[in-house]
Short mmCIF file of C-alpha atoms in Angstrom, two decimals:
data_model
loop_
_atom_site.label_atom_id
_atom_site.label_comp_id
_atom_site.label_asym_id
_atom_site.label_seq_id
_atom_site.Cartn_x
_atom_site.Cartn_y
_atom_site.Cartn_z
CA MET D 15 0.00 0.00 0.00
CA THR D 16 0.99 3.59 -0.61
CA SER D 17 0.47 6.55 1.69
CA ARG D 18 -3.14 7.44 2.34
CA GLU D 19 -4.75 9.86 -0.10
CA ILE D 20 -8.13 11.52 -0.48
CA VAL D 21 -10.05 10.25 -3.49
CA PHE D 22 -13.35 11.56 -4.85
CA VAL D 23 -15.60 8.86 -6.30
CA ALA D 24 -18.84 9.58 -8.17
CA LEU D 25 -21.74 7.17 -7.73
CA GLY D 26 -24.65 6.91 -10.15
CA SER D 27 -27.61 4.61 -10.75
CA ASN D 28 -30.65 4.73 -13.01
CA LEU D 29 -31.96 1.15 -12.98
CA GLY D 30 -33.87 -0.70 -10.29
CA ASP D 31 -33.53 0.38 -6.66
CA ARG D 32 -31.32 3.38 -7.37
CA ALA D 33 -31.00 4.51 -3.75
CA GLY D 34 -30.36 0.92 -2.69
CA TYR D 35 -27.52 0.56 -5.19
CA LEU D 36 -25.90 3.78 -3.95
CA ALA D 37 -26.19 2.57 -0.34
CA GLN D 38 -24.74 -0.83 -1.30
CA ALA D 39 -21.81 0.92 -3.02
CA ARG D 40 -21.09 3.17 -0.01
CA ALA D 41 -21.06 0.17 2.31
CA ALA D 42 -18.79 -1.80 -0.03
CA MET D 43 -16.36 1.12 -0.43
CA ALA D 44 -16.23 1.62 3.35
CA ALA D 45 -15.27 -2.06 3.70
CA LEU D 46 -12.32 -1.87 1.27
CA PRO D 47 -8.91 -2.55 2.84
CA GLY D 48 -7.18 0.57 4.14
CA THR D 49 -10.13 2.73 3.09
CA ARG D 50 -12.75 4.79 4.85
CA ILE D 51 -15.41 7.26 3.75
CA VAL D 52 -14.60 10.73 5.08
CA GLY D 53 -17.41 12.65 3.37
CA GLU D 54 -20.61 12.20 1.37
CA SER D 55 -22.40 14.77 -0.77
CA GLU D 56 -26.15 14.97 -0.95
CA VAL D 57 -27.84 12.52 -3.31
CA GLU D 58 -29.42 14.28 -6.28
CA GLU D 59 -31.47 13.24 -9.27
CA THR D 60 -30.07 14.23 -12.66
CA ALA D 61 -31.05 13.82 -16.30
CA PRO D 62 -29.20 11.10 -18.21
CA ILE D 63 -26.20 12.03 -20.35
CA GLY D 64 -25.72 10.68 -23.84
CA PRO D 65 -27.80 9.60 -26.80
CA VAL D 66 -29.46 6.52 -25.30
CA GLY D 67 -33.05 6.91 -24.09
CA GLN D 68 -33.14 6.13 -20.37
CA GLY D 69 -34.49 7.23 -17.02
CA PRO D 70 -33.02 9.78 -14.60
CA TYR D 71 -30.03 9.03 -12.40
CA LEU D 72 -29.45 9.30 -8.71
CA ASN D 73 -25.96 10.70 -8.23
CA GLN D 74 -23.68 11.27 -5.27
CA MET D 75 -20.00 11.88 -4.61
CA VAL D 76 -18.02 10.44 -1.72
CA ALA D 77 -14.59 11.32 -0.41
CA LEU D 78 -12.49 8.30 0.50
CA GLU D 79 -9.28 8.19 2.43
CA THR D 80 -7.40 5.19 1.07
CA GLY D 81 -4.04 3.52 1.00
CA LEU D 82 -4.94 1.66 -2.20
CA THR D 83 -3.17 2.62 -5.41
CA PRO D 84 -5.31 4.16 -8.16
CA HIS D 85 -5.40 0.91 -10.14
CA GLU D 86 -6.15 -1.18 -7.05
CA LEU D 87 -9.07 1.13 -6.24
CA LEU D 88 -10.30 1.02 -9.84
CA SER D 89 -10.30 -2.79 -9.74
CA GLN D 90 -12.21 -2.80 -6.45
CA LEU D 91 -14.78 -0.29 -7.77
CA GLN D 92 -15.34 -2.39 -10.87
CA ALA D 93 -15.90 -5.44 -8.65
CA ILE D 94 -18.50 -3.46 -6.64
CA GLU D 95 -20.26 -2.47 -9.89
CA HIS D 96 -20.23 -6.10 -11.06
CA ALA D 97 -21.68 -7.28 -7.72
CA ALA D 98 -24.53 -4.79 -8.24
CA GLY D 99 -25.32 -6.35 -11.62
CA ARG D 100 -23.55 -3.78 -13.79
CA VAL D 101 -23.18 -4.99 -17.37
CA ARG D 102 -21.06 -2.88 -19.72
CA THR D 103 -22.79 -3.02 -23.07
CA GLN D 104 -23.28 0.55 -24.26
CA ARG D 105 -21.33 3.72 -23.51
CA TRP D 106 -23.48 6.10 -21.47
CA GLY D 107 -26.24 3.49 -21.38
CA PRO D 108 -28.48 2.70 -18.40
CA ARG D 109 -26.83 0.98 -15.44
CA THR D 110 -27.54 -0.35 -12.00
CA LEU D 111 -24.37 1.25 -10.65
CA ASP D 112 -21.60 3.45 -12.01
CA LEU D 113 -18.55 4.29 -9.91
CA ASP D 114 -16.03 6.77 -11.31
CA ILE D 115 -12.77 7.97 -9.80
CA VAL D 116 -13.09 11.72 -10.33
CA GLN D 117 -9.92 12.82 -8.53
CA PHE D 118 -7.19 10.87 -6.76
CA GLY D 119 -5.24 13.18 -4.47
CA ASP D 120 -3.24 15.56 -6.63
CA ARG D 121 -2.38 12.89 -9.18
CA THR D 122 -2.68 13.08 -12.93
CA ILE D 123 -3.01 9.67 -14.55
CA ARG D 124 -3.31 9.04 -18.27
CA ASP D 125 -3.31 5.40 -19.29
CA PRO D 126 -5.70 3.15 -21.24
CA ASP D 127 -7.51 1.96 -18.09
CA LEU D 128 -7.67 5.13 -16.01
CA VAL D 129 -7.68 8.87 -16.61
CA VAL D 130 -7.55 11.15 -13.55
CA PRO D 131 -8.83 13.77 -13.09
CA HIS D 132 -11.87 12.30 -14.83
CA PRO D 133 -12.13 13.84 -18.32
CA GLU D 134 -15.88 14.52 -17.93
CA LEU D 135 -15.48 16.61 -14.75
CA PRO D 136 -15.63 19.99 -16.58
CA HIS D 137 -18.86 18.88 -18.33
CA ARG D 138 -20.84 17.65 -15.31
CA ASP D 139 -22.26 20.47 -13.22
CA PHE D 140 -23.59 18.00 -10.65
CA TRP D 141 -20.08 16.59 -10.06
CA GLN D 142 -18.76 20.10 -9.56
CA ARG D 143 -21.57 20.86 -7.07
CA GLU D 144 -20.92 17.62 -5.20
CA LEU D 145 -17.15 18.24 -5.07
CA SER D 146 -17.81 21.72 -3.75
CA GLN D 147 -20.06 20.32 -1.01
CA LEU D 148 -17.35 17.89 0.04
CA ARG D 149 -14.52 20.41 -0.04
CA THR D 150 -16.39 23.10 1.91
CA GLY D 151 -18.15 20.76 4.30
CA ALA D 152 -21.46 22.37 3.23
CA ILE D 153 -23.47 19.19 3.60
CA PRO D 154 -26.69 19.45 5.64
#
């Protein structure tokens, strides 16, 4: 394990028990080795992004303190998605659970499996709001 870093992870769901999937993901992330949740934004409903017709999302951002490396965390998050029934068939398609590493400490990562900061951050107002809530502690 590396030194502990603060990581911002976006959670989203638009199929089935959306709130239940977010709760399941938070519990699973909190149980990861060397990891704890240090902040949670409010949960908000957002319109879907992309060309595929689908229902609205529930979204949330959590701040994790972790000793996992970026790729170890990515692997764990993908396992959590899989456990929630996530099937990757269509980019920006509907999903039971989507977990994205938005920022990982001050790191910049550019490889085929992981890009940090997340390239969609400038285009997602709800992520920016949620990050702001976490950074300022302005969570009711």
